[in-house]
CSV table of C-alpha atoms in Angstrom, one decimal:
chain,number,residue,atom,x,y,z
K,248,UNK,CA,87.5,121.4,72.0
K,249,UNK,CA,88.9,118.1,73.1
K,250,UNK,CA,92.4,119.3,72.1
K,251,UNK,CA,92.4,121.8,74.7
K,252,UNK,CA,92.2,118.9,77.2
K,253,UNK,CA,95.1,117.2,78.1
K,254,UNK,CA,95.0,113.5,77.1
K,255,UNK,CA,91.8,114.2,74.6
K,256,UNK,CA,89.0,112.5,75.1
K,257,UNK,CA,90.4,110.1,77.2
K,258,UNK,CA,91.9,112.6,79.7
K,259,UNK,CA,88.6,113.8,79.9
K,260,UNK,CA,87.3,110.6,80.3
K,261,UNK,CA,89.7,110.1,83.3
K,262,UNK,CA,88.6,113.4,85.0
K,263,UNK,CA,84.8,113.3,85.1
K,264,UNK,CA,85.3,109.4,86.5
K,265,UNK,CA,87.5,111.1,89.0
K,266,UNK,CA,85.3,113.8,89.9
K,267,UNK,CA,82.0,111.3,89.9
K,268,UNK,CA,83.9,109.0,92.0
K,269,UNK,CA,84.3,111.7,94.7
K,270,UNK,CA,80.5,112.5,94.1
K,271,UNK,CA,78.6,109.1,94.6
K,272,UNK,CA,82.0,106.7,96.0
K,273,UNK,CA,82.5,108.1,99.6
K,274,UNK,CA,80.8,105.4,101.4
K,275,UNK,CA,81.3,101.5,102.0
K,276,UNK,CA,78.0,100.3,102.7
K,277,UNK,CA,74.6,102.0,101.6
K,278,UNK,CA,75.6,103.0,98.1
K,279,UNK,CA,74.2,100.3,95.9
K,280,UNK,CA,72.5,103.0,93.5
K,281,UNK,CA,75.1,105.3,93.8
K,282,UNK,CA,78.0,102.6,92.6
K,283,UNK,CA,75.8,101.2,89.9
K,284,UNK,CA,75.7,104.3,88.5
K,285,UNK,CA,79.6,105.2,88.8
K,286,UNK,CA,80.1,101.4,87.2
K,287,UNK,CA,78.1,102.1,84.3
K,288,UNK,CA,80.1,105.0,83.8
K,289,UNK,CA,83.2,103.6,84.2
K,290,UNK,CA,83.1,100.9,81.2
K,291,UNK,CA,83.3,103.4,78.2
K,292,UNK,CA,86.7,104.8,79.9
K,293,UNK,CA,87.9,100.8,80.3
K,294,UNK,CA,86.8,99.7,77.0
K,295,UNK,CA,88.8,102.9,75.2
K,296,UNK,CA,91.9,102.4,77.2
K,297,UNK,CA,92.5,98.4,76.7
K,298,UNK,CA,92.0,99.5,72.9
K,299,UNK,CA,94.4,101.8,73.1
K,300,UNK,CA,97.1,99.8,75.0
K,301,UNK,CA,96.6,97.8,73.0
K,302,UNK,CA,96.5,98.6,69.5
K,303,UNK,CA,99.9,101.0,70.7
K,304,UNK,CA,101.6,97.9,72.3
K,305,UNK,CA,102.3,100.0,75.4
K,306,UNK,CA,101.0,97.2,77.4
K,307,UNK,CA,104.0,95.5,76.8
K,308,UNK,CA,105.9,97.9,79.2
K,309,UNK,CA,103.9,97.8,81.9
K,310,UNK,CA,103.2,93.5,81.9
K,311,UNK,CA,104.1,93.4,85.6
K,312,UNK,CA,101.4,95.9,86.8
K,313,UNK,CA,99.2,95.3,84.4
K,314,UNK,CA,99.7,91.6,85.5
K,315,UNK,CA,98.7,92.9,89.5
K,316,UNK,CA,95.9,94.7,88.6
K,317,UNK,CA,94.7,91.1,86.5
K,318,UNK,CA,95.2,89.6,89.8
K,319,UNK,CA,93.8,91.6,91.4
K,320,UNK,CA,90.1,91.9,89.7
K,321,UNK,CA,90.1,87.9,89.3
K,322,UNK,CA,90.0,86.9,92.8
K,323,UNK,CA,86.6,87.9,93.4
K,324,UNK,CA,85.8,85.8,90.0
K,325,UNK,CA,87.4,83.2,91.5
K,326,UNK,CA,85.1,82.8,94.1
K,327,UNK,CA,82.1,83.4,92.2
K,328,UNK,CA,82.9,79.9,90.2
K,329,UNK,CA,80.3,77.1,90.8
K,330,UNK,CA,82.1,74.4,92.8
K,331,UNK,CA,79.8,71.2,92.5
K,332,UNK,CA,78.7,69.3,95.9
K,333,UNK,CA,81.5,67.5,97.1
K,334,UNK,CA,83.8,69.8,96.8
K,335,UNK,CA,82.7,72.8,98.6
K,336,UNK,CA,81.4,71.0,101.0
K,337,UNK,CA,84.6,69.7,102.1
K,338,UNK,CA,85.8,73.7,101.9
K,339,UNK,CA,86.9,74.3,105.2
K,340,UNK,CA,85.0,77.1,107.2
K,341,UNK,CA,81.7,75.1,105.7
K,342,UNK,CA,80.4,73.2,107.9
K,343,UNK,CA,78.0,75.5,109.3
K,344,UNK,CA,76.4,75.8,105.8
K,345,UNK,CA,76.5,71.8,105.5
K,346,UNK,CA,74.8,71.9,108.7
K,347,UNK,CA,71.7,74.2,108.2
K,348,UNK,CA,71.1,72.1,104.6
K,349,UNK,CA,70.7,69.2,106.4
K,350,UNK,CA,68.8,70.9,109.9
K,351,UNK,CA,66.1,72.2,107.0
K,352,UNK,CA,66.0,68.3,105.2
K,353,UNK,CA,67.6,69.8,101.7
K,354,UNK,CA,69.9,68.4,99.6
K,355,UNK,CA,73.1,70.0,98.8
K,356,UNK,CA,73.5,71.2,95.0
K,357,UNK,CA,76.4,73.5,93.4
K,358,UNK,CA,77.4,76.2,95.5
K,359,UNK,CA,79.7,78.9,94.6
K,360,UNK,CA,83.3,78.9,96.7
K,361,UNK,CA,82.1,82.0,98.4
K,362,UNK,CA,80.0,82.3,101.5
K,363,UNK,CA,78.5,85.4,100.2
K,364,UNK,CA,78.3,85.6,96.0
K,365,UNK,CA,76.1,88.1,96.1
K,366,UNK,CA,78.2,90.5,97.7
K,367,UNK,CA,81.1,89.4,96.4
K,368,UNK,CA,80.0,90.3,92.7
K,369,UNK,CA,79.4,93.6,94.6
K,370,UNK,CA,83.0,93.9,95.3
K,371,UNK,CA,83.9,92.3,91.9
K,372,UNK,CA,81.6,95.1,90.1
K,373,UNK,CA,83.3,98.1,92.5
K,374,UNK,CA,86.8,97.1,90.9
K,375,UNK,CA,85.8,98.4,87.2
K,376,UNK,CA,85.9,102.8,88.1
K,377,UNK,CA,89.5,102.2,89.8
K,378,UNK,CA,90.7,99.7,87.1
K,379,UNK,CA,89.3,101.8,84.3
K,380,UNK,CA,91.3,104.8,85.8
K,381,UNK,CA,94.6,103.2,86.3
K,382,UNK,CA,94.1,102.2,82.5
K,383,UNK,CA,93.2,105.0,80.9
K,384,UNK,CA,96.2,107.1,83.1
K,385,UNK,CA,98.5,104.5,81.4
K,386,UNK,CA,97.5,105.4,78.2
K,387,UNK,CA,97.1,108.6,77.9
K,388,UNK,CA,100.1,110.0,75.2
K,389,UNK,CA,101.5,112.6,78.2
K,390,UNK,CA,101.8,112.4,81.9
K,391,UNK,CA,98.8,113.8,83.5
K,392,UNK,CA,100.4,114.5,86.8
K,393,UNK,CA,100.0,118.1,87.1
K,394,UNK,CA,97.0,117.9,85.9
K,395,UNK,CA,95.6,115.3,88.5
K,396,UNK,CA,97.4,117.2,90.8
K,397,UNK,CA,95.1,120.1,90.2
K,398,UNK,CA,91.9,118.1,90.2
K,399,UNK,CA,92.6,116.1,93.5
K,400,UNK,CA,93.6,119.4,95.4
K,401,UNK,CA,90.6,121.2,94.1
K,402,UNK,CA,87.9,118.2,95.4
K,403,UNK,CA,90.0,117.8,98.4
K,404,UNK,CA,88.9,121.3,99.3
K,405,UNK,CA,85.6,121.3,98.1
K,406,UNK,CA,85.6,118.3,100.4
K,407,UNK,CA,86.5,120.3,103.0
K,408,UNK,CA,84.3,123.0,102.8
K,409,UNK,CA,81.3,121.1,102.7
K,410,UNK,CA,82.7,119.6,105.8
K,411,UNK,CA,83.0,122.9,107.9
K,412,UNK,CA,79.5,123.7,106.8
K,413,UNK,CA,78.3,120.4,108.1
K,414,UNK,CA,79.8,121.5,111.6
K,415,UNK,CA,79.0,124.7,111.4
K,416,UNK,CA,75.0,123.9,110.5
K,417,UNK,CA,75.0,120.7,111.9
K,418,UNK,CA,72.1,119.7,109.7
K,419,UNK,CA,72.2,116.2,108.8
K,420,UNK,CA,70.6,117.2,105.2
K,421,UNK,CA,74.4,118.2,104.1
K,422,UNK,CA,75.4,115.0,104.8
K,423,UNK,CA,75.5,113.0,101.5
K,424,UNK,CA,75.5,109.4,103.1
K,425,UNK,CA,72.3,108.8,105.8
K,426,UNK,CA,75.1,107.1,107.6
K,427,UNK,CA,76.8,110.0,108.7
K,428,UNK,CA,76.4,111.8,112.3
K,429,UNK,CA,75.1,115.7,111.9
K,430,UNK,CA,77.5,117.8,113.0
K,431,UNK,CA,80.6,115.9,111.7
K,432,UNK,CA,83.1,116.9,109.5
K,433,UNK,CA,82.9,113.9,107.1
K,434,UNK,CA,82.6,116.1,103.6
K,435,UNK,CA,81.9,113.6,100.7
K,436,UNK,CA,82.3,110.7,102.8
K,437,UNK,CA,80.0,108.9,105.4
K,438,UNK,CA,83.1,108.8,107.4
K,439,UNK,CA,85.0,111.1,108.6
K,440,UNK,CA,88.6,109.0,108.6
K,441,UNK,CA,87.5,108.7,104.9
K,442,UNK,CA,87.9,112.5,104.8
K,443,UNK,CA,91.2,112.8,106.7
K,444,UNK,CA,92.8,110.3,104.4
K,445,UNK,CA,91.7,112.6,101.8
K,446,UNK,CA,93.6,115.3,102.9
K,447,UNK,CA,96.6,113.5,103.4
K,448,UNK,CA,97.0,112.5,99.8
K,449,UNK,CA,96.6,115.8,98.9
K,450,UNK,CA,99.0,116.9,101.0
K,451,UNK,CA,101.9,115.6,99.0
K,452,UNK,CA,100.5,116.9,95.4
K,453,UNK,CA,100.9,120.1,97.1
K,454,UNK,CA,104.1,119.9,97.8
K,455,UNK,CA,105.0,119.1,94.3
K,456,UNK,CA,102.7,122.0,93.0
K,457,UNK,CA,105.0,124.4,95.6
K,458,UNK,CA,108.3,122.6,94.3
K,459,UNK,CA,107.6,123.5,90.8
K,460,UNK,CA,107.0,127.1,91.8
K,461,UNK,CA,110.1,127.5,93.4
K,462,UNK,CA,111.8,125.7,90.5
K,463,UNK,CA,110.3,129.1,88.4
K,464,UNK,CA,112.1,130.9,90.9
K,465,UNK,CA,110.2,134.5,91.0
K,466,UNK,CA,108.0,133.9,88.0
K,467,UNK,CA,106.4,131.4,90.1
K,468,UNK,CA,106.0,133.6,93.5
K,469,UNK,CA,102.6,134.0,93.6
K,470,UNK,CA,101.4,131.0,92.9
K,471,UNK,CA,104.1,129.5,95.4
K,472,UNK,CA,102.4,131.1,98.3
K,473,UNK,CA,98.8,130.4,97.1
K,474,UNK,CA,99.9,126.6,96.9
K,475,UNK,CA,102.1,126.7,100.4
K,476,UNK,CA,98.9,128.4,101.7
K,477,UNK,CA,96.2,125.8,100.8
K,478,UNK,CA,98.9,123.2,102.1
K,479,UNK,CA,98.1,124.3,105.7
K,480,UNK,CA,95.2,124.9,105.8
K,481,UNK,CA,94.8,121.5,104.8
K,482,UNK,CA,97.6,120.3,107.4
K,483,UNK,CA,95.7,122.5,110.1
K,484,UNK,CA,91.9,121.4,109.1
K,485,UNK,CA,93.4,117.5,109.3
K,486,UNK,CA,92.8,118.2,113.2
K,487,UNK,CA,89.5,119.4,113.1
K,488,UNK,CA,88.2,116.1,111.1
K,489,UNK,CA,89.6,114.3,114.3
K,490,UNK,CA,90.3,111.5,113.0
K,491,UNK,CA,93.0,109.8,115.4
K,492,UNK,CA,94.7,108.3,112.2
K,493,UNK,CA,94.7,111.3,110.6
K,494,UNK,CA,96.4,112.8,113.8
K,495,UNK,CA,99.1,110.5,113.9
K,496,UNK,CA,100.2,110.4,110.3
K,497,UNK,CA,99.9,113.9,110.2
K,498,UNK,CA,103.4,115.6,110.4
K,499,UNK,CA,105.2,112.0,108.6
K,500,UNK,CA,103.1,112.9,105.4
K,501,UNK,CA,103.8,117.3,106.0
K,502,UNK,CA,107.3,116.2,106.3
K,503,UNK,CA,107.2,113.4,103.4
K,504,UNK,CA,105.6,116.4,101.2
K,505,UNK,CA,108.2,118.9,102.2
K,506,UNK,CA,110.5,116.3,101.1
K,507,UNK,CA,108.3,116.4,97.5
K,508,UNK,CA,108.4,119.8,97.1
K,509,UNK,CA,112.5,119.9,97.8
K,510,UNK,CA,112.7,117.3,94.8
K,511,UNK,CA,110.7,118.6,92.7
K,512,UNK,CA,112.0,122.5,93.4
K,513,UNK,CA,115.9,120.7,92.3
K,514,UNK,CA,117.5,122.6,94.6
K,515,UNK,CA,120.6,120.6,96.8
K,516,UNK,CA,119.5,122.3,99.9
K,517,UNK,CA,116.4,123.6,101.3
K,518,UNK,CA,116.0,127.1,101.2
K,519,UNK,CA,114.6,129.7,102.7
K,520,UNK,CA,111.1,129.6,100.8
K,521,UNK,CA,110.8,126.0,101.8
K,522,UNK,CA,112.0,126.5,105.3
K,523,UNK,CA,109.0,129.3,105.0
K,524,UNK,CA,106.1,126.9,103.8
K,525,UNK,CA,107.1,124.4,106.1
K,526,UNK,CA,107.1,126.8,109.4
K,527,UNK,CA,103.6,128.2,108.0
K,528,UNK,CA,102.2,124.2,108.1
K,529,UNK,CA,103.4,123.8,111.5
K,530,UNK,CA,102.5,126.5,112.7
K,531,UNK,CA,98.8,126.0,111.5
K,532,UNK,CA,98.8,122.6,113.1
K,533,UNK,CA,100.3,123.9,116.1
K,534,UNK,CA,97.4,126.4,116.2
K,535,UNK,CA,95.1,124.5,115.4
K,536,UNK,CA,96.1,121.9,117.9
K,537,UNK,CA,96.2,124.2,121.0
K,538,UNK,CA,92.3,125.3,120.4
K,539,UNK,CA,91.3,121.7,119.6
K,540,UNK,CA,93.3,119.6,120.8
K,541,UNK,CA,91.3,118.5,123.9
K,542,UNK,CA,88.4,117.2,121.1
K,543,UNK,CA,91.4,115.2,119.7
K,544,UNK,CA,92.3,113.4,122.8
K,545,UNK,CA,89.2,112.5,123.7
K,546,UNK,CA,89.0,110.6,120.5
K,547,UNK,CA,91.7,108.8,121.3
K,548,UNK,CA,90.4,107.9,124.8
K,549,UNK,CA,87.1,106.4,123.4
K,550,UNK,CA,86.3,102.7,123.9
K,551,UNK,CA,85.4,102.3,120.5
K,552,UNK,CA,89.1,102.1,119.9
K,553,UNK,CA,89.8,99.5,122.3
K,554,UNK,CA,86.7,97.0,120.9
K,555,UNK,CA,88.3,97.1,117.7
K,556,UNK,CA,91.5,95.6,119.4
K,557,UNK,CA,90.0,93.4,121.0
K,558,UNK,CA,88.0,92.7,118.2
K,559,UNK,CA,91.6,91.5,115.9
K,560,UNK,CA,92.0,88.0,117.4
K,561,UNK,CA,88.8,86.9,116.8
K,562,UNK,CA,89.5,88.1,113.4
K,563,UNK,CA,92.4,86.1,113.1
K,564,UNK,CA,91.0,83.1,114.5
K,565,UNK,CA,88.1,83.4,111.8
K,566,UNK,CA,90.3,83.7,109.0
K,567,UNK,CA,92.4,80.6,109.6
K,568,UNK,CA,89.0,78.7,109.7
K,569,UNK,CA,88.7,79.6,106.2
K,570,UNK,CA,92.4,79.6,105.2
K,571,UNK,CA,94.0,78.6,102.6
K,572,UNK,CA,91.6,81.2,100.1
K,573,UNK,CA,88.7,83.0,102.4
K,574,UNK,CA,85.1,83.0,102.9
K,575,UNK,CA,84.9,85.1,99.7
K,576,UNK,CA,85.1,88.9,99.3
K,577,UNK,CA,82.6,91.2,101.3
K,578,UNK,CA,81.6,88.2,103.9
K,579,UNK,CA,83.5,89.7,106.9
K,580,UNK,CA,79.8,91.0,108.5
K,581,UNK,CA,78.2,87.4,108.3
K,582,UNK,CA,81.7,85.7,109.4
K,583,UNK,CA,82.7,87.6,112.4
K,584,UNK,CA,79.3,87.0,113.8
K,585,UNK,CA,79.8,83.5,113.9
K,586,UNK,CA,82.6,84.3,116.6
K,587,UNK,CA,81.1,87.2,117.9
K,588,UNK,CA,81.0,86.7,121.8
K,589,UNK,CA,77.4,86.8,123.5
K,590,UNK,CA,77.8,89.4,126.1
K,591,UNK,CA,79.5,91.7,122.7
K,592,UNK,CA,76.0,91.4,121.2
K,593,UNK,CA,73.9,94.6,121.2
K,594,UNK,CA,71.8,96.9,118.9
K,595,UNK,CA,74.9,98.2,116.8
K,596,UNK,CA,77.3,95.9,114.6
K,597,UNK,CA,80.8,95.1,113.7
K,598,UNK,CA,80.8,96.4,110.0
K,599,UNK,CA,84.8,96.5,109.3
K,600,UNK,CA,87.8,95.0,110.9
K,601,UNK,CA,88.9,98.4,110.7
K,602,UNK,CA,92.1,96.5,109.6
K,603,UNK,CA,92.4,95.7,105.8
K,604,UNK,CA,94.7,93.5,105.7
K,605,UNK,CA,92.7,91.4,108.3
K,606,UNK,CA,90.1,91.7,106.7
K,607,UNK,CA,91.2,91.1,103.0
K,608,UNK,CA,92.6,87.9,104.7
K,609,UNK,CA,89.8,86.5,105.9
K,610,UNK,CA,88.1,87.0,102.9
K,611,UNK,CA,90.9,85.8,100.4
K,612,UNK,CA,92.8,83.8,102.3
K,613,UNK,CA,96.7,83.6,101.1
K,614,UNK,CA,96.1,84.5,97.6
K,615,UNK,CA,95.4,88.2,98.6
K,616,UNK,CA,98.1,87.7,100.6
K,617,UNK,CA,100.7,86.7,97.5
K,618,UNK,CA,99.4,89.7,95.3
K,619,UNK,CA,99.8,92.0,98.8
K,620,UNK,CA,103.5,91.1,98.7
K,621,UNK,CA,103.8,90.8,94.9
K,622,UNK,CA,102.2,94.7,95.2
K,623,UNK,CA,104.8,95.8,97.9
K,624,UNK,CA,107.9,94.3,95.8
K,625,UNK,CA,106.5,96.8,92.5
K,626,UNK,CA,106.1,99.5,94.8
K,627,UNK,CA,109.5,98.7,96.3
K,628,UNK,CA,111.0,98.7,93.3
K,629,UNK,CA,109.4,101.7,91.7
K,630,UNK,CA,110.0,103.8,94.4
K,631,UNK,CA,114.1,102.9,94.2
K,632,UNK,CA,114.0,103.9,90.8
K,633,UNK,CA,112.2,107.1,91.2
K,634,UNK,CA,114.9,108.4,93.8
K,635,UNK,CA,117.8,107.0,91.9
K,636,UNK,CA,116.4,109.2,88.6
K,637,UNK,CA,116.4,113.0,89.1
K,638,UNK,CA,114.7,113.6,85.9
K,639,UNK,CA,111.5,112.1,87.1
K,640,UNK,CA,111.5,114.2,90.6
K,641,UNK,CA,109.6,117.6,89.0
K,642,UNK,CA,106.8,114.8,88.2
K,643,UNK,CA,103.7,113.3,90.2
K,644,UNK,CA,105.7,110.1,91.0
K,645,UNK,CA,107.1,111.4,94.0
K,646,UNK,CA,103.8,112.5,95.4
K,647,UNK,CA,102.1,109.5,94.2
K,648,UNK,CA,104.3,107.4,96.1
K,649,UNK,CA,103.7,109.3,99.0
K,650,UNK,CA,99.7,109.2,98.6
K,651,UNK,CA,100.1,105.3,98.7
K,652,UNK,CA,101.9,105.4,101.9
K,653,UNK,CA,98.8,107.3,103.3
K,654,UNK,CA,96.7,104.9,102.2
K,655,UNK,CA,98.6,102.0,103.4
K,656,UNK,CA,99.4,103.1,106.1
K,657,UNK,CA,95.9,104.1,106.8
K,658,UNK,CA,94.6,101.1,105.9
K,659,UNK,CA,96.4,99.4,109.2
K,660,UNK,CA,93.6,100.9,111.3
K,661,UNK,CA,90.7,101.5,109.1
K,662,UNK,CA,89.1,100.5,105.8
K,663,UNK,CA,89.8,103.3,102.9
K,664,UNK,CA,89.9,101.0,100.2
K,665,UNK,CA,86.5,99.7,100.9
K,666,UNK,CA,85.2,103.5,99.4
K,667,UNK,CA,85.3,103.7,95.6
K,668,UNK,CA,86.5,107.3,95.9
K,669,UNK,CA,89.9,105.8,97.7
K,670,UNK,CA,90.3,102.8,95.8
K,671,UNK,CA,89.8,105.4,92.3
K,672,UNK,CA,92.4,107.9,93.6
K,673,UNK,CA,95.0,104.9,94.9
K,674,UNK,CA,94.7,103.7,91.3
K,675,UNK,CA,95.5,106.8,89.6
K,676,UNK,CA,98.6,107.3,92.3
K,677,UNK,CA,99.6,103.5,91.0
K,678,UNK,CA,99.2,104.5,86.9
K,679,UNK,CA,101.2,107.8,87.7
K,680,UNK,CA,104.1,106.2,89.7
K,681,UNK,CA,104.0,103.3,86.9
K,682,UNK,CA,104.1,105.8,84.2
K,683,UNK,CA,107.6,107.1,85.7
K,684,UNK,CA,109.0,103.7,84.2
K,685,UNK,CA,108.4,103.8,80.6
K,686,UNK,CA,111.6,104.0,79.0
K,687,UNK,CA,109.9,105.1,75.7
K,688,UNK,CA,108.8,108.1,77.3
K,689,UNK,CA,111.9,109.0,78.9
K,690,UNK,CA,113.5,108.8,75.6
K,691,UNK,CA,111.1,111.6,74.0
K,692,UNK,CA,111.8,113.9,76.6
């Protein structure tokens, strides 16, 4: 049975964390059950896939990556090391802590480096599903991209029609997250931006599912319209989420795709079939846009929008309390509120800096920072290498590249990576744009 699946067991492995990471990941607060559950899960698919790298020696190709990801999942252990009393009390960004031990007449004892260990295992803990899937992708004997392809399309719209029935009913019971508003368009998320940036990464695995069509030429003719047809949908149902990110990076990711789809067709010059799908995507947002567009603007109008800017300096002047390495992972809530002006203070909260890299900053200081630009230089570098090699443009790569620009860029203005369900999909876009570089692969081919 297992041969029938691509990759094995493994691959298998790698699709039902996928598919259970869309089911019980969507949300960044609330989901303590939920994540437990996907961790548990994830650790058969991590412990399979180091073995396998392994025993194989394929780890040896990929030491620089494998080497990020490393860094990546030991900065919240970091934090979580017991640091005795005179040292963490000289921390900087302590000194309220030093202060409440001695207002309550208690001596200080060891004290973890972060402000918040508890939550910062939390975030340690959510790292396994999206490690265990950029291993296992890595180590599976074949690419997978097609296949992922397939799968991430196919959520994406499940997604999305759980979404329209959410608008359409506007009960709050098919809302997965209690978090959400009845009557939104969020799908499996508890946010709705979380949804948009959804569709956005699918966007470019449709355009290499349409490119590969038209490489069939006619053979492939049916199937190319049934791809180029879910493509704008999902370009035109983008507005109706109304999400202002999602908005904006819209028509760059349509035209980044239609850029996939040209590569992976291997055709010199666009022709008419492409010129075809990409009129049909415009012309659905275009629609789509003149119905609901005033909903749209008044999203961007909101004042929501402007507290978060205003919001970013206070940020910035918390993170440089705590500078050189953070408050610890997952303490931006009980931080910010330490600068929070007075007359801000009300019945709702500031959950998220709605700015990642803010965020991540405050919280890990300018060791985040190093593996940020460490991250950028492999992506850099992978991304030169995939245009400069034709041979890999009928793969994933190309659209995996593009689905980490969405997120990214995304991230800028909102928090995707703090959902499991993003961080699991931007690992599998990583493993398949990392796979591109193994020579010993090539080589078989």
């Amino acid at each position: 049975m297992w041969d029938r699946i691509p990759g094995g067991k493994l691959g298998a492995g790698v699709a039902v964390l996928i598919v259970l990471a869309v089911l019980l990941g969507g949300a960044s607060r609330g989901n303590a059950l939920r994540l437990s559950l996907l961790e548990l899960a994830s650790l058969p698919l991590l412990g399979v896939a180091l073995i396998r790298l392994w025993t194989d020696g394929s780890w040896r190709r990929h030491r620089f990556a494998l080497a990020l990801a490393a860094a990546a999942a030991a900065v919240p252990l970091i934090q979580l090391i017991p640091l005795p009393p005179g040292i963490w009390q000289s921390l900087p960004g302590r000194e309220q802590a030093v202060l409440a031990l001695e207002v309550a007449g208690l001596q200080p004892g060891w004290s973890r480096y972060s402000l918040t260990p508890d939550l910062t295992l939390r975030s340690a803990l959510a790292l396994l599903p999206p490690m265990s899937v950029f291993l296992a992708v890595l180590a599976l004997p074949r690419d997978p991209g097609r296949d992922a392809a397939r799968l991430w399309i196919g959520l994406t719209v499940a997604g999305l029609t759980l979404g329209i029935a959410q608008v359409a009913v506007g009960a709050a019971a098919l809302h997965p997250w209690p978090t959400s508003e009845a009557g939104e368009m969020t799908g499996f998320f508890a946010n709705r931006n979380h949804l948009a940036t959804m569709v956005l990464t699918a966007l470019p695995f449709c355009g290499l599912m349409i490119g590969r069509r038209l490489r069939r030429g006619d053979d492939g003719r049916a199937a190319l319209w049934l791809w180029a047809g879910v493509a704008a949908l999902l370009a035109a149902l983008t507005l109706a989420i109304q999400s202002r990110a999602g908005v904006v990076l819209l028509l760059p990711i349509l035209a980044l795709s239609a850029l996939v789809a040209h590569m992976a067709s291997g055709r010199a010059f666009p022709g008419p079939k492409v010129l075809a799908v990409l009129a049909a995507g415009f012309v659905g947002v275009a629609a789509l846009g003149w119905f609901g567009g005033a909903a749209v603007l008044d999203r961007f109008q909101s004042e929501e929008a402007e507290r978060r800017l205003e919001n970013w300096p206070l940020i910035v002047e918390a993170a440089q309390t705590h500078l050189p390495a953070g408050a610890g992972m997952g303490s931006f809530d009980r931080v910010f509120r330490t600068v929070e002006p007075l007359e801000d203070l009300d019945a709702t909260y500031f959950n998220s800096a709605h700015n990642d890299y803010l965020e991540t900053w405050l919280e890990a200081g300018w060791l985040a920072t190093a593996i940020l630009i460490a991250f950028l230089i492999w992506f850099g570098r992978r991304v030169l290498e995939l245009w400069r090699d034709p041979r890999s443009h009928g793969r994933a790569a190309p659209a995996a590249a593009v689905a980490i620009v969405a997120v990214l860029v995304h991230s800028a203005v909102d928090y995707p990576l703090r959902t499991v369900t993003l961080t699991v999909l931007f690992a599998l876009c990583c493993a398949l744009l990392e796979r591109r570089a193994d020579p010993a692969r090539r080589e078989r081919r």
